[in-house]
XYZ file of C-alpha atoms in Angstrom:
723
model
C 22.761 53.709 -18.671
C 22.316 52.379 -15.121
C 18.523 52.610 -15.473
C 18.717 50.633 -18.717
C 20.869 47.943 -17.141
C 18.583 47.791 -14.104
C 15.500 47.520 -16.320
C 17.161 44.745 -18.323
C 17.988 42.854 -15.137
C 14.401 43.225 -13.876
C 12.981 42.074 -17.188
C 15.294 39.061 -17.219
C 14.363 38.253 -13.631
C 10.674 38.582 -14.447
C 11.060 36.345 -17.473
C 12.850 33.756 -15.332
C 10.081 33.844 -12.750
C 7.425 33.481 -15.441
C 9.316 30.553 -16.975
C 9.681 28.973 -13.540
C 5.963 29.388 -12.847
C 5.075 27.791 -16.166
C 7.465 24.935 -15.421
C 5.905 24.426 -11.988
C 2.395 24.209 -13.437
C 3.190 22.299 -16.644
C 3.264 18.838 -15.047
C 0.023 19.566 -13.173
C -1.734 20.703 -16.350
C -0.532 17.650 -18.277
C -1.835 15.423 -15.484
C -5.262 17.063 -15.631
C -5.343 16.618 -19.392
C -4.226 13.003 -19.138
C -6.737 11.983 -16.467
C -9.731 13.704 -18.083
C -8.803 12.850 -21.667
C -9.259 16.519 -22.543
C -6.319 18.226 -24.255
C -7.886 21.710 -24.140
C -8.842 22.378 -20.544
C -10.277 25.813 -19.659
C -8.060 26.258 -16.604
C -5.583 28.811 -15.292
C -3.013 27.493 -12.831
C -0.849 29.467 -10.446
C 1.673 28.518 -7.754
C 1.669 30.971 -4.863
C 3.230 29.769 -1.569
C 1.801 31.301 1.590
C 3.936 31.782 4.660
C 2.631 31.892 8.212
C 4.101 31.992 11.680
C 4.231 28.185 11.831
C 5.589 27.596 8.328
C 4.383 27.382 4.729
C 0.706 26.524 4.357
C -0.365 23.706 2.062
C -3.525 24.881 0.340
C -5.536 25.293 -2.817
C -8.077 27.891 -3.853
C -10.298 27.983 -6.914
C -12.920 30.081 -8.587
C -14.504 30.324 -12.012
C -13.531 33.560 -13.729
C -15.716 35.834 -15.784
C -14.436 34.124 -18.927
C -15.706 30.753 -17.659
C -12.224 29.384 -17.029
C -11.389 27.592 -13.807
C -8.693 29.480 -11.909
C -6.731 27.430 -9.360
C -4.089 28.904 -7.088
C -2.157 26.588 -4.791
C 0.962 26.173 -2.714
C 2.536 23.586 -5.031
C 1.749 21.414 -8.084
C 0.240 18.558 -6.069
C -2.079 21.017 -4.317
C -3.099 22.310 -7.763
C -4.048 18.757 -8.747
C -5.905 18.252 -5.490
C -7.753 21.522 -6.081
C -8.753 20.437 -9.577
C -9.979 17.077 -8.244
C -11.965 18.812 -5.509
C -13.591 21.135 -8.029
C -14.422 18.299 -10.436
C -15.863 16.105 -7.707
C -17.928 18.916 -6.222
C -19.433 19.872 -9.569
C -20.400 16.620 -11.239
C -16.958 15.835 -12.648
C -16.683 12.299 -11.311
C -13.937 10.302 -9.648
C -10.506 8.817 -10.406
C -10.037 5.364 -8.888
C -8.027 2.193 -9.352
C -10.996 0.269 -10.722
C -11.959 2.954 -13.209
C -12.381 6.640 -13.845
C -15.212 8.881 -14.938
C -13.251 12.061 -14.246
C -14.201 14.955 -16.508
C -14.000 18.711 -16.564
C -17.480 19.926 -15.544
C -19.040 21.650 -18.504
C -20.017 24.347 -18.467
C -17.671 25.151 -15.612
C -19.471 26.603 -12.662
C -18.859 27.179 -8.978
C -20.438 29.266 -6.269
C -17.881 31.883 -5.312
C -14.357 31.006 -4.310
C -13.380 27.925 -2.334
C -10.171 27.691 -0.310
C -8.959 24.592 1.488
C -5.960 24.795 3.818
C -4.571 21.454 4.941
C -3.749 21.148 8.642
C -0.673 19.191 7.528
C 2.402 20.335 5.623
C 2.755 17.006 3.833
C 0.684 13.964 2.867
C 2.442 10.595 3.058
C 1.779 7.467 0.982
C 2.899 3.809 0.734
C 4.296 1.088 2.922
C 7.607 -0.661 2.321
C 5.561 -3.824 1.760
C 3.413 -2.218 -0.968
C 6.428 -2.706 -3.213
C 5.984 -6.464 -2.760
C 2.232 -6.937 -2.415
C 1.164 -4.560 -5.206
C 3.964 -3.050 -7.260
C 6.882 -5.465 -7.763
C 6.216 -5.958 -11.472
C 4.541 -2.714 -12.458
C 5.617 -1.067 -15.708
C 5.811 2.676 -16.336
C 2.241 2.872 -17.662
C 0.887 1.541 -14.353
C 3.255 3.730 -12.322
C 2.175 6.806 -14.258
C -1.455 6.105 -13.349
C -0.496 5.702 -9.700
C 1.403 8.977 -9.592
C -1.608 10.643 -11.219
C -3.794 9.071 -8.506
C -1.432 10.352 -5.807
C -1.427 13.911 -7.053
C -5.200 14.114 -7.559
C -5.679 12.788 -4.041
C -3.169 15.256 -2.614
C -0.256 12.972 -1.668
C 3.137 14.634 -2.005
C 5.435 12.465 0.163
C 5.579 8.929 -1.312
C 8.093 6.179 -0.783
C 10.234 5.590 -3.884
C 12.047 2.305 -3.259
C 12.696 0.894 -6.745
C 16.289 0.145 -7.823
C 17.755 -0.162 -4.318
C 19.267 -3.495 -5.315
C 20.817 -2.104 -8.501
C 22.642 0.649 -6.606
C 23.758 -1.399 -3.592
C 25.007 -4.058 -6.034
C 27.327 -1.458 -7.563
C 28.680 -0.568 -4.131
C 29.258 -4.178 -3.121
C 30.897 -5.053 -6.421
C 33.377 -2.206 -5.992
C 34.144 -3.679 -2.565
C 35.028 -7.055 -4.094
C 31.869 -9.187 -3.968
C 31.086 -11.194 -7.097
C 27.914 -10.928 -9.179
C 26.934 -14.416 -8.008
C 27.390 -13.525 -4.335
C 25.410 -10.308 -4.728
C 22.491 -11.386 -6.888
C 22.118 -14.730 -5.135
C 21.633 -12.794 -1.883
C 18.641 -10.896 -3.225
C 15.165 -12.408 -3.076
C 12.907 -12.613 -6.106
C 11.218 -9.277 -6.953
C 7.954 -9.656 -4.987
C 9.878 -10.489 -1.797
C 12.452 -7.692 -1.995
C 10.847 -5.492 0.707
C 11.657 -8.083 3.365
C 15.165 -8.487 1.947
C 15.660 -4.733 2.392
C 14.380 -4.840 5.989
C 16.663 -7.723 6.921
C 13.957 -10.354 7.393
C 14.975 -12.716 4.583
C 17.609 -13.279 1.919
C 17.711 -15.192 -1.360
C 14.066 -16.234 -1.074
C 12.479 -17.712 -4.206
C 15.521 -17.059 -6.369
C 17.822 -14.135 -7.036
C 18.086 -11.233 -9.480
C 20.032 -10.659 -12.649
C 21.539 -7.747 -14.592
C 18.416 -7.311 -16.732
C 16.322 -6.725 -13.608
C 18.730 -4.065 -12.339
C 18.786 -2.286 -15.701
C 14.981 -2.319 -15.905
C 14.555 -0.933 -12.397
C 17.034 1.894 -12.923
C 15.214 2.986 -16.065
C 11.867 2.756 -14.288
C 13.048 4.645 -11.203
C 14.309 7.503 -13.371
C 10.823 7.906 -14.837
C 9.179 7.636 -11.408
C 11.445 10.187 -9.741
C 11.368 12.562 -12.704
C 7.563 12.642 -12.645
C 7.355 12.932 -8.853
C 9.816 15.815 -8.842
C 8.089 17.551 -11.746
C 4.949 17.569 -9.591
C 6.842 18.931 -6.614
C 6.590 15.694 -4.646
C 9.118 14.800 -1.951
C 10.065 11.171 -2.580
C 11.529 9.120 0.260
C 14.321 7.039 -1.233
C 15.931 3.896 0.217
C 18.982 4.017 2.457
C 21.357 1.334 3.706
C 20.080 -0.400 6.854
C 23.087 -2.644 7.438
C 22.004 -5.902 5.799
C 24.607 -7.610 3.601
C 25.378 -10.971 1.987
C 27.163 -13.421 4.238
C 29.929 -13.325 1.634
C 30.862 -9.879 2.991
C 32.841 -11.840 5.585
C 35.095 -13.088 2.771
C 35.989 -9.548 1.751
C 36.101 -8.183 5.306
C 37.017 -11.044 7.660
C 37.537 -8.570 10.492
C 33.861 -7.575 10.570
C 31.410 -9.308 12.881
C 28.124 -10.125 11.155
C 24.998 -10.352 13.298
C 22.535 -12.998 12.092
C 18.992 -11.612 12.123
C 16.057 -14.004 12.459
C 12.417 -13.503 11.521
C 9.105 -15.369 11.644
C 10.122 -17.600 14.517
C 13.521 -18.274 12.995
C 12.154 -19.524 9.661
C 14.066 -16.798 7.785
C 17.345 -15.017 8.359
C 19.746 -12.369 7.097
C 23.068 -10.839 8.159
C 23.667 -7.384 9.546
C 26.696 -5.180 10.054
C 26.382 -3.290 13.310
C 26.291 0.505 12.884
C 29.152 0.474 15.398
C 31.387 -0.981 12.707
C 33.182 1.563 10.468
C 32.156 -0.584 7.495
C 28.499 0.280 8.143
C 29.179 3.978 7.644
C 31.416 3.245 4.663
C 28.699 1.283 2.856
C 25.858 3.593 3.890
C 27.701 6.684 2.692
C 28.887 5.006 -0.520
C 25.316 3.911 -1.262
C 23.878 7.417 -1.018
C 26.688 8.848 -3.131
C 26.110 6.186 -5.775
C 22.332 6.743 -5.577
C 22.645 10.499 -6.037
C 25.151 10.023 -8.844
C 22.454 8.052 -10.673
C 19.243 9.789 -9.531
C 20.366 13.211 -8.243
C 19.995 14.466 -4.699
C 17.292 13.114 -2.441
C 16.213 14.922 0.715
C 14.924 11.883 2.653
C 16.248 8.345 3.075
C 14.383 5.449 4.670
C 16.545 3.278 6.927
C 14.906 0.489 8.984
C 17.131 -1.887 10.925
C 14.722 -3.479 13.402
C 11.572 -4.526 11.539
C 9.736 -7.120 13.663
C 13.010 -8.411 15.103
C 14.599 -8.574 18.510
C 17.302 -5.977 19.094
C 20.760 -7.075 20.288
C 20.965 -4.652 23.204
C 21.451 -5.007 26.974
C 18.306 -5.163 29.166
C 15.988 -2.206 29.755
C 16.977 0.174 32.503
C 20.707 -0.341 32.039
C 23.092 2.473 31.182
C 24.791 0.244 28.622
C 21.531 -0.233 26.690
C 20.839 3.464 26.248
C 24.439 4.416 25.484
C 24.622 1.721 22.819
C 21.290 2.789 21.296
C 22.375 6.431 21.196
C 25.556 5.385 19.454
C 23.565 3.267 16.995
C 21.321 6.185 16.109
C 24.266 8.505 15.687
C 26.110 6.069 13.404
C 23.068 5.527 11.168
C 22.546 9.265 10.864
C 26.233 9.943 10.232
C 26.287 7.415 7.378
C 23.628 9.566 5.695
C 25.062 12.959 6.689
C 28.529 12.213 5.330
C 27.042 11.763 1.860
C 24.332 14.431 2.047
C 24.364 16.854 5.009
C 20.889 18.137 4.045
C 19.191 14.742 4.035
C 16.722 13.477 6.636
C 16.724 9.981 8.123
C 13.223 8.479 7.858
C 12.243 5.488 10.003
C 9.074 3.375 10.090
C 7.267 3.197 13.411
C 5.434 -0.124 13.071
C 7.571 -1.554 15.877
C 6.467 1.199 18.299
C 3.044 -0.415 18.627
C 3.747 -3.973 17.487
C 6.760 -4.467 19.779
C 6.205 -2.009 22.589
C 7.552 -4.610 25.012
C 10.916 -3.837 23.402
C 10.458 -0.214 22.398
C 9.586 1.583 25.612
C 9.929 5.357 25.872
C 13.512 5.346 27.157
C 14.636 2.961 24.401
C 13.288 5.138 21.592
C 14.503 8.313 23.276
C 18.037 6.900 23.442
C 18.022 5.815 19.766
C 16.990 9.307 18.658
C 19.027 11.324 21.140
C 22.079 11.987 18.969
C 20.139 12.826 15.791
C 19.306 16.512 15.188
C 15.552 17.102 15.371
C 15.355 18.488 11.852
C 17.210 15.480 10.404
C 14.768 12.811 11.565
C 11.243 11.846 10.482
C 9.240 9.089 12.186
C 6.412 7.316 10.369
C 3.730 6.424 12.914
C 2.353 3.837 10.530
C -0.566 2.218 12.317
C -2.768 4.473 14.436
C -5.770 2.298 13.517
C -4.008 -0.682 15.110
C -3.328 1.285 18.291
C -6.958 2.324 18.534
C -8.844 -0.741 17.362
C -6.642 -3.838 17.536
C -3.916 -3.495 20.150
C -6.100 -1.141 22.234
C -3.023 0.674 23.516
C -2.165 4.314 24.065
C -1.470 6.099 20.809
C 2.209 6.467 20.091
C 2.343 10.261 20.201
C 1.107 10.138 23.784
C 3.184 7.138 24.854
C 6.388 8.592 23.376
C 5.591 12.143 24.545
C 5.404 13.781 21.160
C 7.977 11.405 19.692
C 10.764 12.942 21.714
C 10.613 16.210 19.774
C 11.166 14.662 16.340
C 8.906 15.444 13.343
C 6.432 12.641 12.678
C 3.695 11.418 10.343
C 0.197 10.333 11.379
C -0.637 7.228 9.352
C -2.880 4.172 9.227
C -2.577 0.734 7.596
C -5.909 0.051 5.851
C -4.752 -3.273 4.377
C -2.404 -6.036 5.416
C -1.046 -7.979 2.472
C -3.423 -6.371 0.004
C -6.324 -8.540 1.160
C -9.502 -8.013 -0.843
C -12.077 -8.526 1.895
C -13.409 -5.288 3.436
C -12.712 -4.026 6.938
C -12.125 -0.715 8.693
C -14.068 1.766 10.785
C -14.942 4.511 8.305
C -15.828 7.000 11.031
C -12.314 6.648 12.444
C -10.673 7.017 9.036
C -12.707 10.178 8.472
C -11.977 11.895 11.768
C -9.392 9.992 13.809
C -6.624 12.412 12.866
C -8.420 15.223 14.703
C -7.394 13.606 18.001
C -3.763 13.944 17.001
C -4.176 17.541 15.872
C -5.746 18.527 19.196
C -3.421 16.505 21.433
C -1.082 18.362 23.820
C 1.475 15.680 22.881
C 1.203 16.175 19.128
C 4.704 17.662 19.068
C 6.001 18.183 15.555
C 3.182 16.546 13.611
C 3.942 17.486 10.014
C 2.089 14.995 7.831
C -0.986 12.822 7.445
C -0.940 9.664 5.406
C -1.597 6.025 4.878
C 0.620 2.982 4.565
C -1.366 0.077 3.089
C 0.675 -3.085 2.549
C -1.301 -3.603 -0.646
C -3.626 -1.401 -2.687
C -6.391 -1.769 -5.324
C -8.889 -2.812 -2.656
C -11.501 -1.146 -0.406
C -11.409 1.992 -2.529
C -13.851 3.994 -0.424
C -11.365 3.933 2.472
C -8.581 5.469 0.417
C -10.842 8.129 -1.053
C -12.004 9.003 2.466
C -8.503 9.076 3.946
C -7.209 11.324 1.181
C -9.933 13.864 1.931
C -9.472 13.567 5.699
C -5.837 14.596 5.350
C -6.958 17.933 3.937
C -9.548 18.608 6.620
C -9.101 20.270 10.002
C -12.816 19.853 10.711
C -15.014 16.855 11.413
C -16.350 15.114 8.300
C -20.046 14.207 8.275
C -19.549 10.596 7.194
C -23.034 9.848 5.852
C -23.127 13.069 3.853
C -19.662 12.256 2.551
C -20.753 8.747 1.500
C -23.728 10.174 -0.382
C -21.449 12.611 -2.207
C -18.977 9.817 -2.926
C -21.760 7.688 -4.415
C -22.914 10.544 -6.645
C -19.366 11.043 -7.893
C -18.890 7.338 -8.507
C -22.302 6.249 -9.810
C -23.940 9.485 -10.938
C -26.612 9.370 -8.213
C -27.302 8.003 -4.741
C -30.725 6.340 -4.687
C -32.289 5.079 -1.471
C -30.937 1.571 -2.044
C -27.369 2.906 -2.010
C -28.053 4.855 1.192
C -29.373 1.641 2.754
C -26.260 -0.154 1.484
C -24.001 2.272 3.334
C -26.076 2.053 6.527
C -25.641 -1.712 6.607
C -21.969 -1.640 5.629
C -21.358 0.720 8.552
C -23.054 -1.845 10.798
C -20.829 -4.665 9.547
C -17.487 -4.632 7.722
C -17.072 -0.833 7.701
C -18.041 -0.428 11.341
C -15.462 -2.879 12.671
C -11.723 -3.403 12.397
C -10.242 -6.802 11.571
C -6.502 -7.302 11.552
C -6.500 -9.840 8.714
C -9.924 -10.214 7.039
C -10.039 -13.629 5.359
C -12.737 -16.177 4.628
C -12.203 -19.701 5.925
C -11.853 -21.051 2.374
C -8.768 -18.868 1.910
C -6.914 -20.936 4.493
C -5.499 -24.411 3.911
C -8.438 -26.840 4.283
C -8.845 -28.383 7.688
C -7.064 -25.576 9.568
C -9.729 -22.891 10.137
C -13.501 -23.242 10.516
C -14.361 -19.555 10.810
C -12.869 -16.699 8.870
C -12.405 -13.173 10.187
C -14.583 -11.120 7.805
C -17.456 -9.438 9.678
C -20.050 -10.842 7.274
C -23.083 -10.606 9.528
C -26.724 -10.287 8.457
C -26.270 -6.551 7.888
C -23.454 -7.253 5.434
C -25.636 -9.608 3.399
C -28.447 -7.072 3.432
C -26.046 -4.333 2.343
C -24.981 -6.169 -0.807
C -28.579 -7.116 -1.594
C -29.508 -3.411 -1.385
C -26.588 -2.499 -3.635
C -27.669 -4.971 -6.289
C -31.283 -3.818 -6.032
C -30.083 -0.356 -7.123
C -28.944 -1.841 -10.409
C -32.140 -1.141 -12.291
C -31.244 2.556 -12.230
C -27.427 2.327 -12.114
C -26.438 -0.672 -14.244
C -25.415 1.474 -17.225
C -22.649 2.979 -15.059
C -19.390 1.041 -15.484
C -18.066 1.837 -12.011
C -21.312 0.527 -10.533
C -20.893 -2.703 -12.519
C -17.275 -3.056 -11.381
C -18.369 -2.643 -7.768
C -21.293 -5.010 -8.292
C -18.877 -7.708 -9.464
C -16.633 -7.189 -6.450
C -19.385 -6.910 -3.847
C -21.277 -9.920 -5.157
C -18.061 -11.934 -5.048
C -17.553 -10.860 -1.423
C -21.169 -11.818 -0.683
C -20.717 -15.214 -2.313
C -17.441 -15.659 -0.448
C -19.284 -15.308 2.838
C -21.933 -17.785 1.645
C -19.176 -20.219 0.627
C -17.808 -20.087 4.176
C -21.260 -20.912 5.557
C -21.482 -23.830 3.131
C -18.166 -25.201 4.377
C -19.421 -25.161 7.958
C -22.550 -27.048 6.908
C -20.492 -29.566 4.904
C -18.411 -30.228 8.009
C -21.579 -30.805 10.035
C -22.841 -33.323 7.491
C -19.588 -35.275 7.609
C -19.768 -35.277 11.402
C -23.321 -36.676 11.138
C -22.182 -39.225 8.565
C -24.524 -37.899 5.873
C -22.178 -38.064 2.879
C -25.057 -37.730 0.402
C -26.059 -34.357 1.824
C -22.393 -33.365 2.042
C -21.937 -34.162 -1.670
C -24.933 -31.965 -2.575
C -23.527 -29.068 -0.561
C -20.091 -29.585 -2.122
C -21.705 -29.141 -5.541
C -23.299 -25.918 -4.282
C -19.910 -24.793 -2.987
C -18.347 -25.407 -6.396
C -21.118 -23.486 -8.148
C -20.720 -20.514 -5.798
C -16.918 -20.441 -6.119
C -17.026 -20.634 -9.907
C -19.709 -17.942 -9.916
C -17.362 -15.665 -7.967
C -14.584 -16.405 -10.425
C -16.829 -15.683 -13.409
C -17.931 -12.305 -12.024
C -14.405 -11.191 -11.172
C -13.168 -12.060 -14.639
C -15.034 -8.878 -15.699
C -13.324 -6.735 -13.044
C -10.440 -4.524 -14.229
C -8.134 -5.396 -11.308
C -9.262 -8.479 -9.379
C -7.785 -11.047 -11.763
C -4.766 -13.295 -11.280
C -4.050 -13.161 -15.013
C -3.478 -9.407 -14.824
C -1.042 -9.955 -11.946
C 0.958 -12.672 -13.711
C 0.947 -10.726 -16.989
C 2.748 -7.876 -15.216
C 5.330 -10.360 -13.945
C 5.891 -12.155 -17.244
C 6.371 -8.863 -19.084
C 9.642 -8.345 -17.182
C 11.228 -11.585 -18.395
C 13.848 -11.603 -21.129
C 13.169 -15.252 -22.070
C 10.674 -18.007 -21.239
C 12.704 -19.308 -18.308
C 12.806 -15.892 -16.636
C 9.148 -15.226 -17.469
C 8.169 -18.514 -15.816
C 10.303 -17.682 -12.764
C 8.705 -14.258 -12.348
C 5.224 -15.707 -12.804
C 5.958 -18.249 -10.096
C 7.184 -15.529 -7.753
C 4.036 -13.481 -8.431
C 1.878 -16.509 -7.587
C 3.879 -17.269 -4.468
C 3.512 -13.840 -2.868
C -0.306 -14.012 -3.051
C -0.601 -17.625 -1.857
C 1.960 -19.578 0.176
C 4.334 -16.575 0.491
C 7.057 -18.737 1.980
C 6.300 -21.230 3.173
C 5.768 -20.971 6.155
C 3.826 -17.652 5.905
C 0.856 -19.374 4.283
C -2.225 -17.705 2.761
C -1.337 -14.287 4.133
C -2.237 -12.110 1.167
C -5.714 -13.620 0.692
C -6.787 -12.132 -2.639
C -10.286 -12.742 -3.940
C -9.377 -12.873 -7.614
C -10.559 -14.738 -10.670
C -8.029 -17.389 -11.627
C -6.962 -17.746 -8.028
C -10.423 -18.991 -7.049
C -10.896 -21.523 -9.864
C -7.294 -22.767 -10.024
C -6.100 -22.586 -6.416
C -8.748 -22.218 -3.719
C -11.452 -24.422 -5.232
C -9.209 -27.355 -6.286
C -7.534 -27.293 -2.891
C -10.923 -27.760 -1.208
C -11.954 -30.454 -3.658
C -8.824 -32.394 -2.738
C -9.852 -31.977 0.886
C -13.346 -33.295 0.211
C -11.902 -36.297 -1.645
C -9.535 -36.944 1.235
C -12.403 -36.966 3.724
C -14.305 -39.451 1.632
C -11.376 -41.791 1.069
C -9.745 -41.402 4.459
C -6.398 -40.989 2.699
C -4.330 -37.938 3.720
C -3.546 -35.354 1.052
C -0.173 -33.573 0.788
C -1.323 -29.965 0.534
C 2.167 -28.494 0.796
C 3.413 -30.459 -2.219
C 0.291 -29.570 -4.227
C 0.598 -25.861 -3.389
C 4.259 -25.781 -4.389
C 3.519 -27.537 -7.669
C 0.753 -25.027 -8.435
C 2.988 -22.063 -7.641
C 5.791 -23.253 -9.931
C 3.631 -24.421 -12.854
C 3.138 -21.617 -15.425
C -0.234 -20.712 -16.879
C -3.865 -20.568 -15.821
C -6.957 -22.489 -16.889
C -9.361 -20.919 -19.365
C -11.756 -18.490 -17.649
C -15.519 -18.285 -17.845
C -16.861 -14.753 -18.346
C -20.419 -13.463 -18.347
C -21.882 -11.206 -21.026
C -24.476 -9.883 -18.575
C -22.692 -9.095 -15.338
C -25.596 -7.492 -13.516
C -28.113 -10.277 -14.104
C -25.479 -12.927 -13.386
C -24.745 -11.250 -10.064
C -28.438 -11.069 -9.220
C -29.048 -14.715 -10.129
C -26.098 -15.879 -8.013
C -27.425 -13.948 -5.025
C -30.826 -15.570 -5.578
C -29.162 -18.999 -5.850
C -27.621 -18.633 -2.386
C -30.780 -17.342 -0.685
C -31.153 -20.613 1.238
C -27.752 -20.119 2.900
C -28.044 -17.860 5.938
C -25.894 -17.346 9.032
């Protein structure tokens, strides 16, 4: 009898384990099927965590069995997906990228022996708070699903998940007595919400409505459900203390601190963590969030983004006591709602504002928070190394005062299209952190681009670097990448990479923009490293077209690279036009202006064939969220604003090189400038920009039926323009 009962229990337990294993692998299998377009994949998937003395290893291992099926064993579902992507890429199965995919299951499946990859990091982090403004504010579920697929294939398991913050905090504030008008008028329009959340701005470019909140809640459910099904660890939003000024009406006893940003051009209001109301709201928010979306293990709370901190001077006892109390109060607001949750904080300020955040200041802020309840995102190691030229943060802060932290870089500010970044550093820079005596509790590798869908080689490289404890041979890697993307790597492509490494991908520019992306008359030289080697690189790439032009990813890249090439030539034309005006040769200036127009419209025409680099695609996402024409027009205007004037006064920050934007915004703005120079009459650029932002619609595009030959002819057309 006892044996029978015991056997029944064991069988039930075994069945439960088998069901659990199938559940763990189901989402990974569906992702592989979805991204390859193959519903019957010859794969066997298994989750098998491996423990070691320093924790659970993140790994994948694969082999091809005797039956020809690919067998992947991994620590978790994301590692399974990463293993599948590694196998496909290593065996002729292609690539999965934002601008297109040729990912397939290699057939017949083959592999030499067994391959095991153990990541030197427990987790792999992804996103920047600003990505939710510069890339994703109007995404629908279809686009989010593709992004989560991209994340998993590239091995990222710790993404930010910031959607619907406003919907949940609105519920909390309404229960406290604020009106719908006070709440939704406080929020910025969707593309500017990240800066609302960080306390930089409020109410910018319009507010939100109930339809927006409903949409975001539905979307966030799908996002979190898919992330969790894949075993990801989403970092959800927490309350950082920023509230509508109307909170003073409900709580007149509370002192609101006015925060200022961008030289005082923008403001917000903050409740000090010292106030009991801070903890009340922070705790109520997490409870309301988890009531809607279930428990989250990590909450992002940032109270000091690019702002001065209202503390006594450095070196004073009062400063450090107050900071310690601040840190404790922020943590307690989270702990009261969820004792298991971790407080996550961005570390941009540690490099950007080190004059404020010295070692003692950070140490004091973190001192009252348990080590295992804090995670610091060291966002911008590339800026430390190549722009600020300062000590890296893990050294300066002595292992981040014993708190777990994430090694990260920011490959793009504002989602700018122009290329920059030292590829050798992105391949191997993390090895310095891994070998540092001050590495402390380094638990994750990642990247925090402000905007994505640009410079795709960087992101592919970074994703692989995060799974490597050894040095990557960059040139070998670039050859392999080219084979995966284009099917082969002829000599012209090798020459292309050599010259790119000697120009835009061998240098780091904080904000790569061409001069024509600034308001006319303000900047004569842009910041893109478009030297002779860059021009030669693109010419080599196009010369490879005779053998590669049937490959769609090659054509997509040819459109983008030729546009970048022409953009650099357009900047040179502007300098020459200026010289002709200075000489008084208006006839020559007029001829060059016609050349400038031809080059700009050529760029626009090429990019109209690109899957991503089109303003129409961007505004279509925005308009799809509107419930009527008035709301659709408002969202379209907000989408235009974030990629152009931003504010004002944060003008031309995002600097996209997109069709639609070139022909309708950049080119006309310069033509008004040329006309103004001829007539001597000043032109009101600010009024024109605002009118363009708020007017719905775009002009009709021009699109080529022969992209490759159009690109080649445009390069030939500009041969006379050299640095």
